[in-house]
mmCIF file with all atom_site columns, C-alpha atoms in Angstrom:
data_model
loop_
_atom_site.group_PDB
_atom_site.id
_atom_site.type_symbol
_atom_site.label_atom_id
_atom_site.label_alt_id
_atom_site.label_comp_id
_atom_site.label_asym_id
_atom_site.label_entity_id
_atom_site.label_seq_id
_atom_site.pdbx_PDB_ins_code
_atom_site.Cartn_x
_atom_site.Cartn_y
_atom_site.Cartn_z
_atom_site.occupancy
_atom_site.B_iso_or_equiv
_atom_site.pdbx_formal_charge
_atom_site.auth_seq_id
_atom_site.auth_comp_id
_atom_site.auth_asym_id
_atom_site.auth_atom_id
_atom_site.pdbx_PDB_model_num
ATOM 1  C CA . MET A 1 1  ? -59.590 19.514  -6.288 1.00 0.00 ? 1  MET A CA 1
ATOM 2  C CA . MET A 1 2  ? -61.896 16.509  -5.997 1.00 0.00 ? 2  MET A CA 1
ATOM 3  C CA . THR A 1 3  ? -65.579 16.796  -6.849 1.00 0.00 ? 3  THR A CA 1
ATOM 4  C CA . GLU A 1 4  ? -68.124 16.472  -4.069 1.00 0.00 ? 4  GLU A CA 1
ATOM 5  C CA . LYS A 1 5  ? -69.672 13.506  -5.881 1.00 0.00 ? 5  LYS A CA 1
ATOM 6  C CA . LEU A 1 6  ? -66.343 11.635  -5.885 1.00 0.00 ? 6  LEU A CA 1
ATOM 7  C CA . GLN A 1 7  ? -65.675 12.485  -2.227 1.00 0.00 ? 7  GLN A CA 1
ATOM 8  C CA . THR A 1 8  ? -69.089 11.130  -1.299 1.00 0.00 ? 8  THR A CA 1
ATOM 9  C CA . ALA A 1 9  ? -68.527 7.953   -3.308 1.00 0.00 ? 9  ALA A CA 1
ATOM 10 C CA . LEU A 1 10 ? -65.130 7.350   -1.698 1.00 0.00 ? 10 LEU A CA 1
ATOM 11 C CA . ASN A 1 11 ? -66.518 7.956   1.787  1.00 0.00 ? 11 ASN A CA 1
ATOM 12 C CA . ASP A 1 12 ? -69.392 5.597   1.048  1.00 0.00 ? 12 ASP A CA 1
ATOM 13 C CA . GLN A 1 13 ? -66.864 2.957   -0.014 1.00 0.00 ? 13 GLN A CA 1
ATOM 14 C CA . LEU A 1 14 ? -64.737 3.607   3.074  1.00 0.00 ? 14 LEU A CA 1
ATOM 15 C CA . ASN A 1 15 ? -67.767 2.913   5.250  1.00 0.00 ? 15 ASN A CA 1
ATOM 16 C CA . ALA A 1 16 ? -68.688 -0.175  3.223  1.00 0.00 ? 16 ALA A CA 1
ATOM 17 C CA . GLU A 1 17 ? -65.172 -1.528  3.854  1.00 0.00 ? 17 GLU A CA 1
ATOM 18 C CA . LEU A 1 18 ? -65.590 -0.984  7.602  1.00 0.00 ? 18 LEU A CA 1
ATOM 19 C CA . TRP A 1 19 ? -68.989 -2.706  7.557  1.00 0.00 ? 19 TRP A CA 1
ATOM 20 C CA . SER A 1 20 ? -67.419 -5.654  5.731  1.00 0.00 ? 20 SER A CA 1
ATOM 21 C CA . SER A 1 21 ? -64.656 -5.795  8.323  1.00 0.00 ? 21 SER A CA 1
ATOM 22 C CA . ASN A 1 22 ? -67.265 -6.022  11.073 1.00 0.00 ? 22 ASN A CA 1
ATOM 23 C CA . LEU A 1 23 ? -69.098 -8.724  9.133  1.00 0.00 ? 23 LEU A CA 1
ATOM 24 C CA . TYR A 1 24 ? -65.945 -10.838 8.848  1.00 0.00 ? 24 TYR A CA 1
ATOM 25 C CA . LEU A 1 25 ? -65.185 -10.319 12.538 1.00 0.00 ? 25 LEU A CA 1
ATOM 26 C CA . SER A 1 26 ? -68.701 -11.464 13.415 1.00 0.00 ? 26 SER A CA 1
ATOM 27 C CA . ILE A 1 27 ? -68.133 -14.651 11.434 1.00 0.00 ? 27 ILE A CA 1
ATOM 28 C CA . ALA A 1 28 ? -64.660 -15.100 12.944 1.00 0.00 ? 28 ALA A CA 1
ATOM 29 C CA . PHE A 1 29 ? -65.943 -14.842 16.508 1.00 0.00 ? 29 PHE A CA 1
ATOM 30 C CA . HIS A 1 30 ? -68.681 -17.356 15.757 1.00 0.00 ? 30 HIS A CA 1
ATOM 31 C CA . MET A 1 31 ? -66.223 -19.795 14.172 1.00 0.00 ? 31 MET A CA 1
ATOM 32 C CA . GLU A 1 32 ? -63.961 -19.477 17.204 1.00 0.00 ? 32 GLU A CA 1
ATOM 33 C CA . LYS A 1 33 ? -66.879 -20.261 19.510 1.00 0.00 ? 33 LYS A CA 1
ATOM 34 C CA . MET A 1 34 ? -67.684 -23.330 17.395 1.00 0.00 ? 34 MET A CA 1
ATOM 35 C CA . GLY A 1 35 ? -64.056 -24.508 17.657 1.00 0.00 ? 35 GLY A CA 1
ATOM 36 C CA . TYR A 1 36 ? -63.103 -23.785 14.033 1.00 0.00 ? 36 TYR A CA 1
ATOM 37 C CA . ASN A 1 37 ? -59.880 -21.962 14.814 1.00 0.00 ? 37 ASN A CA 1
ATOM 38 C CA . GLY A 1 38 ? -58.563 -22.140 11.256 1.00 0.00 ? 38 GLY A CA 1
ATOM 39 C CA . LEU A 1 39 ? -61.693 -20.489 9.882  1.00 0.00 ? 39 LEU A CA 1
ATOM 40 C CA . CYS A 1 40 ? -61.563 -17.951 12.687 1.00 0.00 ? 40 CYS A CA 1
ATOM 41 C CA . CYS A 1 41 ? -58.032 -16.986 11.687 1.00 0.00 ? 41 CYS A CA 1
ATOM 42 C CA . LYS A 1 42 ? -58.999 -16.749 8.013  1.00 0.00 ? 42 LYS A CA 1
ATOM 43 C CA . PHE A 1 43 ? -61.954 -14.452 8.706  1.00 0.00 ? 43 PHE A CA 1
ATOM 44 C CA . LYS A 1 44 ? -59.880 -12.258 11.021 1.00 0.00 ? 44 LYS A CA 1
ATOM 45 C CA . LYS A 1 45 ? -57.366 -11.807 8.192  1.00 0.00 ? 45 LYS A CA 1
ATOM 46 C CA . MET A 1 46 ? -60.188 -10.923 5.827  1.00 0.00 ? 46 MET A CA 1
ATOM 47 C CA . ALA A 1 47 ? -61.470 -8.367  8.349  1.00 0.00 ? 47 ALA A CA 1
ATOM 48 C CA . GLN A 1 48 ? -58.013 -6.806  8.569  1.00 0.00 ? 48 GLN A CA 1
ATOM 49 C CA . LYS A 1 49 ? -57.835 -6.551  4.773  1.00 0.00 ? 49 LYS A CA 1
ATOM 50 C CA . GLU A 1 50 ? -61.112 -4.623  4.707  1.00 0.00 ? 50 GLU A CA 1
ATOM 51 C CA . THR A 1 51 ? -59.853 -2.283  7.445  1.00 0.00 ? 51 THR A CA 1
ATOM 52 C CA . ASP A 1 52 ? -56.619 -1.763  5.514  1.00 0.00 ? 52 ASP A CA 1
ATOM 53 C CA . ASP A 1 53 ? -58.636 -0.900  2.401  1.00 0.00 ? 53 ASP A CA 1
ATOM 54 C CA . ALA A 1 54 ? -60.643 1.665   4.380  1.00 0.00 ? 54 ALA A CA 1
ATOM 55 C CA . CYS A 1 55 ? -57.401 3.213   5.647  1.00 0.00 ? 55 CYS A CA 1
ATOM 56 C CA . GLU A 1 56 ? -56.033 3.455   2.108  1.00 0.00 ? 56 GLU A CA 1
ATOM 57 C CA . ILE A 1 57 ? -59.154 5.299   0.988  1.00 0.00 ? 57 ILE A CA 1
ATOM 58 C CA . ALA A 1 58 ? -58.866 7.644   3.984  1.00 0.00 ? 58 ALA A CA 1
ATOM 59 C CA . SER A 1 59 ? -55.205 8.323   3.167  1.00 0.00 ? 59 SER A CA 1
ATOM 60 C CA . TYR A 1 60 ? -56.076 9.054   -0.456 1.00 0.00 ? 60 TYR A CA 1
ATOM 61 C CA . LEU A 1 61 ? -58.764 11.511  0.629  1.00 0.00 ? 61 LEU A CA 1
ATOM 62 C CA . ALA A 1 62 ? -56.308 13.220  2.997  1.00 0.00 ? 62 ALA A CA 1
ATOM 63 C CA . LYS A 1 63 ? -53.688 13.555  0.238  1.00 0.00 ? 63 LYS A CA 1
ATOM 64 C CA . LYS A 1 64 ? -56.318 15.286  -1.883 1.00 0.00 ? 64 LYS A CA 1
ATOM 65 C CA . GLY A 1 65 ? -57.177 17.681  0.968  1.00 0.00 ? 65 GLY A CA 1
ATOM 66 C CA . CYS A 1 66 ? -60.529 16.032  1.680  1.00 0.00 ? 66 CYS A CA 1
ATOM 67 C CA . ASP A 1 67 ? -62.049 14.648  4.854  1.00 0.00 ? 67 ASP A CA 1
ATOM 68 C CA . ALA A 1 68 ? -62.518 10.945  5.481  1.00 0.00 ? 68 ALA A CA 1
ATOM 69 C CA . LYS A 1 69 ? -65.946 10.692  7.060  1.00 0.00 ? 69 LYS A CA 1
ATOM 70 C CA . ILE A 1 70 ? -66.722 7.630   9.109  1.00 0.00 ? 70 ILE A CA 1
ATOM 71 C CA . ASP A 1 71 ? -70.459 7.304   9.344  1.00 0.00 ? 71 ASP A CA 1
ATOM 72 C CA . LYS A 1 72 ? -72.547 5.082   11.574 1.00 0.00 ? 72 LYS A CA 1
ATOM 73 C CA . ILE A 1 73 ? -71.729 1.484   10.679 1.00 0.00 ? 73 ILE A CA 1
ATOM 74 C CA . ASN A 1 74 ? -74.841 -0.686  10.382 1.00 0.00 ? 74 ASN A CA 1
ATOM 75 C CA . VAL A 1 75 ? -75.196 -3.760  12.552 1.00 0.00 ? 75 VAL A CA 1
ATOM 76 C CA . VAL A 1 76 ? -73.970 -7.005  11.001 1.00 0.00 ? 76 VAL A CA 1
ATOM 77 C CA . PRO A 1 77 ? -75.580 -10.438 11.371 1.00 0.00 ? 77 PRO A CA 1
ATOM 78 C CA . THR A 1 78 ? -74.433 -12.539 14.331 1.00 0.00 ? 78 THR A CA 1
ATOM 79 C CA . ASP A 1 79 ? -76.211 -15.878 13.833 1.00 0.00 ? 79 ASP A CA 1
ATOM 80 C CA . TRP A 1 80 ? -74.120 -18.008 11.504 1.00 0.00 ? 80 TRP A CA 1
ATOM 81 C CA . GLY A 1 81 ? -75.091 -21.572 12.303 1.00 0.00 ? 81 GLY A CA 1
ATOM 82 C CA . THR A 1 82 ? -72.464 -24.173 11.525 1.00 0.00 ? 82 THR A CA 1
ATOM 83 C CA . ALA A 1 83 ? -69.510 -24.015 9.140  1.00 0.00 ? 83 ALA A CA 1
ATOM 84 C CA . VAL A 1 84 ? -70.715 -27.214 7.501  1.00 0.00 ? 84 VAL A CA 1
#
């Protein structure tokens, strides 16, 4: 059995990973708009890695008989300026 404190910490991390994924997607979409397709691709891959990490945490919680709790994900910045 997992302690409540550990469950909370893992769920907090799961949600932090999802926020980071959204952050990287925000950057990727901006880079694509600016014509930096290589950077766009890189940031999309980084976003996927964060999502994968969140899924691994959720799977670990499930294996331990705990719930993965996705909370409200805070808004990420959208104004990134130039890549230079």
